[in-house]
């Protein structure tokens, strides 16, 4: 039985063809072979004709294999063109892309003043205040050399790679260790820029347009996972644009959102700050994080370069990213209600009474329909100057409802500028009030707005 249902693709001889003297399968029908062969075999003219036909057919097939059939045209041409990209070609592109970027990827060593045994073996409260501290390696990460000027080379890495560092070192692809200076860092975007001596550095990574990435596109990660210098992993772009919640304080409370590229290539400890590379050998992202949960594999994230480079330029120019600053330490109202429920339950367990005294200590005095907002724990700077106080509950900035610290940050950073004024609507003692605050410039890394 044929693999095809259509007789056009079948090698079977139809009944009609047999009844018609097999005219479709023999040159000239009955006796046709005799007329072509003659009495002594094929004539020279016939041999020449057949030879010419075979040569012409071979030339057409060879031309098609080299240049592609119907490459500029319709449906079947497109299929042949895609099939013409061999796995060998893709493998060679991966090798070439990695070779272009790999020399520009460095290892980053975060060194901190720590007691003997390191901070991870003994809580700070249990340390002897007179104990001698020494400079020790606290963590490892990766970085990418992206610029060389005035005898210096600049490196992009993650904020969390150099966080709390007393000294930073960069290990080049050659194995040479160089002192690195932190030019600037930004916790919100998890980016930092370092500077090292540029002598002998020949390779600077090319920056690509991450907006051109497509789902399913092959990408490479280059970094320093688990302390293994310049390791390569490969995967695909699972999602070219993904918005994920981020806990800036690493306390499980999401207070920011980050746009990232989701990839299937593994990102292990030490890979943060390394390069996400397309098959053209361009850096399209900075590896940042992964989902570290039981049973989860191949879910990594990188910061897209079209978002990273404006931040990098500001870090190079100013050492920080200027943002509008309201000046409040906050707690989400929803989180406050959850704490109240827990304290009531705990009080009931301890006292054997329903609710205890927790409800009586609630002095927010909010209307029953107010369920979302931001509680001011402390007002400083512009907010204090405008009159905001402890336990004020912010529910709106200008005409934008505010239900969480994340929403407050997103509105300020996305819609306002330094020096502009913002109208703050808040509840105090159960009464809705408004105040106008002039936004200042925030230049530190404090967890406040």
CSV table of C-alpha atoms in Angstrom, one decimal:
chain,number,residue,atom,x,y,z
A,1,UNK,CA,0.0,0.0,0.0
A,2,UNK,CA,1.3,3.5,-0.9
A,3,UNK,CA,2.0,6.1,1.7
A,4,UNK,CA,-0.1,8.5,-0.3
A,5,UNK,CA,-3.8,8.2,-1.1
A,6,UNK,CA,-3.5,10.2,-4.3
A,7,UNK,CA,-2.4,8.0,-7.3
A,8,UNK,CA,-0.3,10.9,-8.5
A,9,UNK,CA,2.2,10.0,-5.8
A,10,UNK,CA,1.8,6.3,-6.2
A,11,UNK,CA,4.0,3.8,-8.1
A,12,UNK,CA,1.0,1.6,-8.9
A,13,UNK,CA,0.1,0.9,-12.6
A,14,UNK,CA,-3.6,1.6,-13.1
A,15,UNK,CA,-5.9,-1.0,-14.6
A,16,UNK,CA,-6.8,1.5,-17.4
A,17,UNK,CA,-3.2,1.9,-18.3
A,18,UNK,CA,-2.8,-1.9,-18.7
A,19,UNK,CA,-6.0,-2.0,-20.8
A,20,UNK,CA,-4.7,0.8,-23.0
A,21,UNK,CA,-1.6,-1.1,-23.9
A,22,UNK,CA,0.5,0.6,-21.1
A,23,UNK,CA,0.8,3.6,-23.3
A,24,UNK,CA,1.4,5.8,-20.2
A,25,UNK,CA,4.3,3.7,-19.1
A,26,UNK,CA,6.1,2.9,-22.4
A,27,UNK,CA,7.5,5.3,-25.0
A,28,UNK,CA,5.0,5.1,-27.8
A,29,UNK,CA,2.6,2.4,-26.6
A,30,UNK,CA,2.7,-1.2,-28.0
A,31,UNK,CA,5.9,-1.9,-29.8
A,32,UNK,CA,7.3,1.5,-28.9
A,33,UNK,CA,10.5,0.1,-27.5
A,34,UNK,CA,11.2,-1.7,-30.7
A,35,UNK,CA,10.7,1.5,-32.8
A,36,UNK,CA,13.1,3.4,-30.5
A,37,UNK,CA,15.7,0.6,-30.3
A,38,UNK,CA,15.6,-0.5,-33.9
A,39,UNK,CA,17.2,-3.8,-34.7
A,40,UNK,CA,20.6,-3.1,-33.2
A,41,UNK,CA,19.8,-1.0,-30.1
A,42,UNK,CA,19.4,2.8,-29.6
A,43,UNK,CA,20.5,5.0,-32.4
A,44,UNK,CA,23.1,7.7,-31.9
A,45,UNK,CA,20.7,10.5,-32.3
A,46,UNK,CA,18.4,8.9,-29.6
A,47,UNK,CA,21.4,8.5,-27.3
A,48,UNK,CA,22.3,12.2,-27.8
A,49,UNK,CA,18.8,13.3,-27.1
A,50,UNK,CA,18.5,11.3,-23.9
A,51,UNK,CA,21.9,12.5,-22.8
A,52,UNK,CA,20.9,16.1,-23.4
A,53,UNK,CA,17.7,15.7,-21.4
A,54,UNK,CA,19.5,14.1,-18.4
A,55,UNK,CA,22.1,16.8,-18.4
A,56,UNK,CA,19.5,19.6,-18.5
A,57,UNK,CA,17.5,17.9,-15.7
A,58,UNK,CA,20.6,17.6,-13.6
A,59,UNK,CA,21.5,21.2,-14.1
A,60,UNK,CA,18.0,22.3,-13.0
A,61,UNK,CA,18.2,20.2,-9.9
A,62,UNK,CA,21.7,21.4,-9.0
A,63,UNK,CA,20.6,25.1,-9.5
A,64,UNK,CA,17.6,24.5,-7.2
A,65,UNK,CA,19.6,22.9,-4.5
A,66,UNK,CA,22.1,25.8,-4.4
A,67,UNK,CA,19.8,28.8,-4.8
A,68,UNK,CA,16.5,27.3,-3.5
A,69,UNK,CA,13.3,26.5,-5.4
A,70,UNK,CA,10.9,29.4,-5.6
A,71,UNK,CA,12.7,31.4,-2.9
A,72,UNK,CA,11.1,34.7,-3.9
A,73,UNK,CA,7.6,33.3,-4.5
A,74,UNK,CA,4.6,31.6,-3.1
A,75,UNK,CA,3.6,28.8,-0.7
A,76,UNK,CA,5.8,25.8,-1.7
A,77,UNK,CA,8.9,28.1,-2.1
A,78,UNK,CA,8.6,29.3,1.5
A,79,UNK,CA,8.5,25.7,2.8
A,80,UNK,CA,11.6,24.7,0.9
A,81,UNK,CA,13.5,27.8,2.1
A,82,UNK,CA,12.8,27.0,5.7
A,83,UNK,CA,13.8,23.3,5.2
A,84,UNK,CA,17.0,24.5,3.6
A,85,UNK,CA,18.3,25.8,7.0
A,86,UNK,CA,20.2,22.8,8.2
A,87,UNK,CA,21.0,21.9,11.8
A,88,UNK,CA,24.7,22.1,10.9
A,89,UNK,CA,24.2,25.8,9.9
A,90,UNK,CA,22.5,26.6,13.2
A,91,UNK,CA,25.3,24.8,15.2
A,92,UNK,CA,27.9,26.8,13.4
A,93,UNK,CA,26.1,30.1,14.1
A,94,UNK,CA,26.0,29.2,17.8
A,95,UNK,CA,29.7,28.6,17.8
A,96,UNK,CA,30.4,31.8,15.9
A,97,UNK,CA,28.1,33.9,18.1
A,98,UNK,CA,29.6,32.5,21.3
A,99,UNK,CA,33.2,33.2,20.1
A,100,UNK,CA,32.3,36.8,19.5
A,101,UNK,CA,31.0,37.5,23.0
A,102,UNK,CA,32.8,35.0,25.2
A,103,UNK,CA,36.0,37.1,25.5
A,104,UNK,CA,33.9,40.0,26.8
A,105,UNK,CA,32.2,38.1,29.6
A,106,UNK,CA,34.0,38.3,33.0
A,107,UNK,CA,33.5,36.8,36.4
A,108,UNK,CA,32.6,39.2,39.3
A,109,UNK,CA,33.9,38.6,42.8
A,110,UNK,CA,32.0,40.4,45.6
A,111,UNK,CA,34.3,40.7,48.6
A,112,UNK,CA,33.1,41.9,52.1
A,113,UNK,CA,34.6,42.4,55.5
A,114,UNK,CA,33.6,39.3,57.4
A,115,UNK,CA,34.7,37.5,60.6
A,116,UNK,CA,36.4,34.2,60.4
A,117,UNK,CA,34.0,31.6,59.1
A,118,UNK,CA,32.0,34.1,57.1
A,119,UNK,CA,28.6,35.7,57.7
A,120,UNK,CA,26.7,32.6,56.7
A,121,UNK,CA,27.8,30.5,59.6
A,122,UNK,CA,27.1,32.9,62.4
A,123,UNK,CA,24.4,35.6,62.8
A,124,UNK,CA,25.7,39.1,63.2
A,125,UNK,CA,24.0,39.5,66.6
A,126,UNK,CA,26.1,36.5,67.9
A,127,UNK,CA,29.4,37.9,66.8
A,128,UNK,CA,32.0,39.3,69.1
A,129,UNK,CA,32.2,43.1,68.5
A,130,UNK,CA,36.0,42.9,69.0
A,131,UNK,CA,36.4,40.1,66.6
A,132,UNK,CA,38.8,40.9,63.7
A,133,UNK,CA,37.2,41.2,60.3
A,134,UNK,CA,39.0,40.2,57.1
A,135,UNK,CA,38.1,40.8,53.4
A,136,UNK,CA,36.6,37.6,52.1
A,137,UNK,CA,34.7,36.4,49.0
A,138,UNK,CA,31.0,36.7,49.8
A,139,UNK,CA,29.5,35.9,46.4
A,140,UNK,CA,30.2,35.3,42.7
A,141,UNK,CA,28.5,36.6,39.6
A,142,UNK,CA,29.1,37.6,36.0
A,143,UNK,CA,29.4,40.7,33.9
A,144,UNK,CA,29.8,41.9,30.3
A,145,UNK,CA,32.4,44.3,29.0
A,146,UNK,CA,30.4,46.7,26.8
A,147,UNK,CA,32.5,49.8,26.4
A,148,UNK,CA,36.2,50.8,26.3
A,149,UNK,CA,37.2,54.5,26.4
A,150,UNK,CA,40.0,56.6,27.9
A,151,UNK,CA,42.0,53.6,28.9
A,152,UNK,CA,39.1,52.2,30.9
A,153,UNK,CA,36.7,49.4,30.2
A,154,UNK,CA,33.1,49.3,31.5
A,155,UNK,CA,31.2,46.3,32.6
A,156,UNK,CA,27.4,45.7,33.0
A,157,UNK,CA,26.3,43.4,35.8
A,158,UNK,CA,23.4,43.0,38.2
A,159,UNK,CA,22.9,45.2,41.3
A,160,UNK,CA,22.5,42.1,43.5
A,161,UNK,CA,25.8,40.8,42.3
A,162,UNK,CA,27.7,43.7,43.8
A,163,UNK,CA,25.3,44.5,46.7
A,164,UNK,CA,27.0,45.2,50.0
A,165,UNK,CA,30.4,44.8,48.5
A,166,UNK,CA,33.4,46.4,50.2
A,167,UNK,CA,35.6,45.5,47.2
A,168,UNK,CA,34.9,44.1,43.7
A,169,UNK,CA,37.1,42.2,41.4
A,170,UNK,CA,36.7,41.1,37.8
A,171,UNK,CA,38.2,37.9,36.4
A,172,UNK,CA,38.8,38.2,32.6
A,173,UNK,CA,38.3,35.3,30.2
A,174,UNK,CA,42.1,34.9,30.3
A,175,UNK,CA,42.0,34.3,34.0
A,176,UNK,CA,43.6,37.6,34.9
A,177,UNK,CA,42.1,39.3,38.0
A,178,UNK,CA,41.6,43.0,38.1
A,179,UNK,CA,40.3,45.5,40.7
A,180,UNK,CA,36.9,46.9,39.7
A,181,UNK,CA,35.3,50.2,40.8
A,182,UNK,CA,31.5,50.5,41.1
A,183,UNK,CA,30.6,53.5,38.8
A,184,UNK,CA,26.9,53.3,39.7
A,185,UNK,CA,24.1,50.9,40.7
A,186,UNK,CA,20.3,50.8,40.7
A,187,UNK,CA,18.3,48.4,42.8
A,188,UNK,CA,15.0,49.1,41.0
A,189,UNK,CA,16.3,47.7,37.7
A,190,UNK,CA,18.8,45.4,39.2
A,191,UNK,CA,21.7,46.9,37.2
A,192,UNK,CA,25.2,48.1,38.0
A,193,UNK,CA,28.1,49.4,36.0
A,194,UNK,CA,31.7,48.7,36.9
A,195,UNK,CA,35.0,50.1,35.6
A,196,UNK,CA,38.4,48.3,35.2
A,197,UNK,CA,41.7,49.1,33.6
A,198,UNK,CA,41.3,48.7,29.9
A,199,UNK,CA,44.8,47.7,29.0
A,200,UNK,CA,45.0,44.5,26.9
A,201,UNK,CA,41.2,44.2,26.5
A,202,UNK,CA,40.5,43.7,22.8
A,203,UNK,CA,36.9,42.5,22.8
A,204,UNK,CA,33.9,44.6,23.6
A,205,UNK,CA,30.4,43.0,23.3
A,206,UNK,CA,28.1,44.3,20.6
A,207,UNK,CA,24.7,45.4,21.9
A,208,UNK,CA,21.7,44.1,20.0
A,209,UNK,CA,18.1,45.2,19.7
A,210,UNK,CA,16.1,43.1,22.2
A,211,UNK,CA,12.9,44.4,20.7
A,212,UNK,CA,13.5,42.2,17.7
A,213,UNK,CA,13.5,38.9,19.6
A,214,UNK,CA,10.9,36.4,18.7
A,215,UNK,CA,9.3,33.6,20.7
A,216,UNK,CA,11.1,30.4,19.8
A,217,UNK,CA,14.3,32.1,18.8
A,218,UNK,CA,17.5,30.3,19.8
A,219,UNK,CA,19.7,32.2,22.4
A,220,UNK,CA,22.8,31.5,24.3
A,221,UNK,CA,23.7,32.4,27.9
A,222,UNK,CA,27.4,33.0,28.8
A,223,UNK,CA,28.4,33.4,32.5
A,224,UNK,CA,30.0,32.1,35.5
A,225,UNK,CA,27.5,29.5,37.0
A,226,UNK,CA,28.7,27.9,40.2
A,227,UNK,CA,32.1,29.5,39.7
A,228,UNK,CA,32.7,27.7,36.4
A,229,UNK,CA,34.3,30.4,34.2
A,230,UNK,CA,32.7,31.3,30.8
A,231,UNK,CA,30.2,28.5,30.7
A,232,UNK,CA,27.7,28.4,27.8
A,233,UNK,CA,24.1,27.2,27.8
A,234,UNK,CA,21.6,27.3,25.1
A,235,UNK,CA,17.8,27.6,24.9
A,236,UNK,CA,15.0,29.4,23.3
A,237,UNK,CA,13.1,32.6,23.9
A,238,UNK,CA,10.0,31.3,25.8
A,239,UNK,CA,8.4,34.8,25.9
A,240,UNK,CA,10.1,37.9,24.5
A,241,UNK,CA,8.2,40.2,26.9
A,242,UNK,CA,7.1,39.1,30.3
A,243,UNK,CA,6.1,41.3,33.3
A,244,UNK,CA,6.9,39.7,36.7
A,245,UNK,CA,6.5,41.0,40.2
A,246,UNK,CA,9.7,41.7,42.2
A,247,UNK,CA,10.4,41.9,45.9
A,248,UNK,CA,13.1,44.6,46.2
A,249,UNK,CA,13.7,43.8,49.9
A,250,UNK,CA,13.7,40.1,49.3
A,251,UNK,CA,11.0,39.6,52.0
A,252,UNK,CA,8.3,38.0,49.9
A,253,UNK,CA,6.4,41.3,49.5
A,254,UNK,CA,6.2,42.3,45.8
A,255,UNK,CA,6.8,46.0,45.6
A,256,UNK,CA,7.9,46.4,41.9
A,257,UNK,CA,7.3,44.9,38.5
A,258,UNK,CA,10.1,44.1,36.0
A,259,UNK,CA,9.9,43.6,32.3
A,260,UNK,CA,12.0,40.6,31.4
A,261,UNK,CA,12.8,38.1,28.6
A,262,UNK,CA,11.8,34.6,29.6
A,263,UNK,CA,14.2,31.9,28.4
A,264,UNK,CA,14.6,28.2,28.7
A,265,UNK,CA,18.4,28.3,29.0
A,266,UNK,CA,19.5,27.5,32.6
A,267,UNK,CA,20.5,30.4,34.8
A,268,UNK,CA,22.3,29.1,37.9
A,269,UNK,CA,23.9,30.8,40.8
A,270,UNK,CA,26.8,32.9,39.6
A,271,UNK,CA,25.3,33.3,36.1
A,272,UNK,CA,23.6,36.5,37.1
A,273,UNK,CA,25.0,39.5,35.3
A,274,UNK,CA,26.1,37.4,32.3
A,275,UNK,CA,25.2,37.8,28.7
A,276,UNK,CA,22.1,36.7,26.8
A,277,UNK,CA,23.3,36.4,23.2
A,278,UNK,CA,21.4,36.0,19.9
A,279,UNK,CA,22.8,34.0,16.9
A,280,UNK,CA,24.2,37.2,15.4
A,281,UNK,CA,26.6,37.4,18.4
A,282,UNK,CA,24.9,40.4,20.0
A,283,UNK,CA,24.1,40.9,23.6
A,284,UNK,CA,20.3,41.2,23.8
A,285,UNK,CA,19.8,40.8,27.6
A,286,UNK,CA,21.5,40.6,31.0
A,287,UNK,CA,20.8,37.3,32.8
A,288,UNK,CA,19.1,38.2,36.1
A,289,UNK,CA,17.1,35.5,37.8
A,290,UNK,CA,15.3,32.2,37.6
A,291,UNK,CA,12.3,30.5,39.3
A,292,UNK,CA,14.0,28.5,42.1
A,293,UNK,CA,11.1,26.3,43.1
A,294,UNK,CA,10.8,22.5,43.5
A,295,UNK,CA,9.9,20.9,40.2
A,296,UNK,CA,10.6,24.0,38.1
A,297,UNK,CA,13.2,23.8,35.4
A,298,UNK,CA,14.1,26.0,32.4
A,299,UNK,CA,12.4,29.2,33.6
A,300,UNK,CA,15.0,31.9,33.5
A,301,UNK,CA,14.7,35.7,33.0
A,302,UNK,CA,17.0,38.3,31.5
A,303,UNK,CA,16.8,42.1,31.5
A,304,UNK,CA,16.2,43.3,27.9
A,305,UNK,CA,18.9,45.6,26.6
A,306,UNK,CA,16.5,48.2,25.2
A,307,UNK,CA,15.5,48.8,28.9
A,308,UNK,CA,18.9,48.3,30.3
A,309,UNK,CA,21.0,50.7,28.2
A,310,UNK,CA,19.1,53.9,29.2
A,311,UNK,CA,19.7,53.0,32.8
A,312,UNK,CA,23.4,52.2,32.1
A,313,UNK,CA,23.9,55.6,30.4
A,314,UNK,CA,22.5,57.3,33.5
A,315,UNK,CA,24.7,55.3,35.8
A,316,UNK,CA,27.7,56.2,33.7
A,317,UNK,CA,26.8,59.9,33.7
A,318,UNK,CA,25.5,60.3,37.3
A,319,UNK,CA,26.3,57.1,39.2
A,320,UNK,CA,22.6,56.7,40.0
A,321,UNK,CA,19.2,56.9,38.3
A,322,UNK,CA,17.3,60.1,39.2
A,323,UNK,CA,13.7,59.4,40.1
A,324,UNK,CA,10.9,61.5,41.7
A,325,UNK,CA,10.9,61.1,45.4
A,326,UNK,CA,7.8,61.4,47.6
A,327,UNK,CA,9.4,60.5,51.0
A,328,UNK,CA,7.3,57.9,52.7
A,329,UNK,CA,8.0,54.5,54.3
A,330,UNK,CA,4.9,52.5,53.6
A,331,UNK,CA,2.9,49.3,54.3
A,332,UNK,CA,0.2,48.0,52.1
A,333,UNK,CA,-3.2,48.2,53.6
A,334,UNK,CA,-4.1,44.7,52.5
A,335,UNK,CA,-1.0,43.4,54.3
A,336,UNK,CA,-2.1,45.3,57.4
A,337,UNK,CA,-5.5,43.6,57.3
A,338,UNK,CA,-3.8,40.2,57.0
A,339,UNK,CA,-1.6,41.0,60.1
A,340,UNK,CA,-4.7,42.0,62.0
A,341,UNK,CA,-6.4,38.7,61.3
A,342,UNK,CA,-3.3,36.8,62.3
A,343,UNK,CA,-2.9,38.8,65.6
A,344,UNK,CA,-6.6,38.3,66.4
A,345,UNK,CA,-6.2,34.5,65.9
A,346,UNK,CA,-3.0,34.5,67.9
A,347,UNK,CA,-4.7,36.5,70.7
A,348,UNK,CA,-7.6,34.1,70.8
A,349,UNK,CA,-5.2,31.1,71.0
A,350,UNK,CA,-3.2,32.7,73.9
A,351,UNK,CA,-6.1,34.2,75.9
A,352,UNK,CA,-8.8,31.7,75.0
A,353,UNK,CA,-11.0,34.7,74.0
A,354,UNK,CA,-12.2,35.6,70.5
A,355,UNK,CA,-10.3,38.5,69.1
A,356,UNK,CA,-8.4,39.6,72.2
A,357,UNK,CA,-7.6,43.3,72.3
A,358,UNK,CA,-6.1,43.7,68.8
A,359,UNK,CA,-9.2,45.2,67.3
A,360,UNK,CA,-9.3,47.9,70.0
A,361,UNK,CA,-5.7,49.0,69.0
A,362,UNK,CA,-6.7,49.6,65.4
A,363,UNK,CA,-6.6,53.4,65.2
A,364,UNK,CA,-6.7,53.8,61.4
A,365,UNK,CA,-10.5,54.6,61.6
A,366,UNK,CA,-11.2,53.9,57.9
A,367,UNK,CA,-14.6,53.8,56.2
A,368,UNK,CA,-15.8,50.2,55.7
A,369,UNK,CA,-15.5,50.4,51.9
A,370,UNK,CA,-11.8,51.3,52.0
A,371,UNK,CA,-9.9,48.0,51.5
A,372,UNK,CA,-6.9,49.1,49.5
A,373,UNK,CA,-4.3,51.8,50.0
A,374,UNK,CA,-0.9,52.5,51.4
A,375,UNK,CA,-0.2,53.2,55.1
A,376,UNK,CA,2.4,55.9,55.9
A,377,UNK,CA,4.8,54.4,58.5
A,378,UNK,CA,7.1,57.4,58.4
A,379,UNK,CA,7.1,60.6,56.4
A,380,UNK,CA,10.4,62.3,55.5
A,381,UNK,CA,11.6,64.9,53.1
A,382,UNK,CA,8.9,66.2,50.7
A,383,UNK,CA,6.1,64.2,52.4
A,384,UNK,CA,7.0,65.5,55.9
A,385,UNK,CA,7.2,69.0,54.6
A,386,UNK,CA,3.8,68.8,53.1
A,387,UNK,CA,2.3,67.5,56.4
A,388,UNK,CA,1.8,63.8,55.9
A,389,UNK,CA,2.1,61.7,59.1
A,390,UNK,CA,2.3,58.3,60.6
A,391,UNK,CA,-0.9,56.2,59.9
A,392,UNK,CA,-2.1,58.4,57.1
A,393,UNK,CA,-3.6,56.0,54.4
A,394,UNK,CA,-2.8,57.2,50.9
A,395,UNK,CA,-5.5,56.0,48.4
A,396,UNK,CA,-4.9,58.2,45.4
A,397,UNK,CA,-2.1,60.2,43.6
A,398,UNK,CA,-3.7,62.9,41.4
A,399,UNK,CA,-6.6,61.0,39.9
A,400,UNK,CA,-4.9,57.6,40.0
A,401,UNK,CA,-6.2,55.1,42.6
A,402,UNK,CA,-3.3,53.7,44.7
A,403,UNK,CA,-3.8,50.3,46.3
A,404,UNK,CA,-0.2,49.2,47.0
A,405,UNK,CA,3.4,50.4,47.3
A,406,UNK,CA,4.0,48.9,43.8
A,407,UNK,CA,1.2,51.0,42.3
A,408,UNK,CA,2.6,54.1,44.1
A,409,UNK,CA,6.1,53.5,42.7
A,410,UNK,CA,4.8,52.8,39.2
A,411,UNK,CA,2.8,56.0,39.1
A,412,UNK,CA,5.6,58.2,40.4
A,413,UNK,CA,8.3,56.7,38.2
A,414,UNK,CA,6.2,56.3,35.1
A,415,UNK,CA,4.1,59.5,35.2
A,416,UNK,CA,5.9,62.1,37.2
A,417,UNK,CA,9.1,64.0,37.1
A,418,UNK,CA,11.5,65.6,39.6
A,419,UNK,CA,10.2,69.0,40.6
A,420,UNK,CA,6.6,68.3,39.6
A,421,UNK,CA,3.8,68.4,42.1
A,422,UNK,CA,1.5,65.6,42.9
A,423,UNK,CA,-1.9,65.7,44.7
A,424,UNK,CA,-2.1,63.1,47.5
A,425,UNK,CA,-5.5,61.9,48.7
A,426,UNK,CA,-5.4,60.2,52.1
A,427,UNK,CA,-7.5,59.2,55.1
A,428,UNK,CA,-6.6,60.6,58.5
A,429,UNK,CA,-8.9,59.7,61.4
A,430,UNK,CA,-11.6,58.4,59.1
A,431,UNK,CA,-11.7,61.7,57.1
A,432,UNK,CA,-10.6,62.0,53.4
A,433,UNK,CA,-8.1,64.8,53.0
A,434,UNK,CA,-5.8,66.1,50.2
A,435,UNK,CA,-2.4,67.7,50.1
A,436,UNK,CA,0.0,68.8,47.4
A,437,UNK,CA,3.6,67.5,47.5
A,438,UNK,CA,6.5,68.8,45.4
A,439,UNK,CA,8.5,65.8,44.3
A,440,UNK,CA,12.3,65.9,45.0
A,441,UNK,CA,15.1,63.9,43.6
A,442,UNK,CA,15.9,60.5,45.1
A,443,UNK,CA,19.6,59.6,45.0
A,444,UNK,CA,20.0,56.9,47.6
A,445,UNK,CA,19.0,53.2,47.8
A,446,UNK,CA,16.7,53.5,50.8
A,447,UNK,CA,13.5,51.5,50.7
A,448,UNK,CA,11.2,54.5,50.7
A,449,UNK,CA,9.4,56.7,48.2
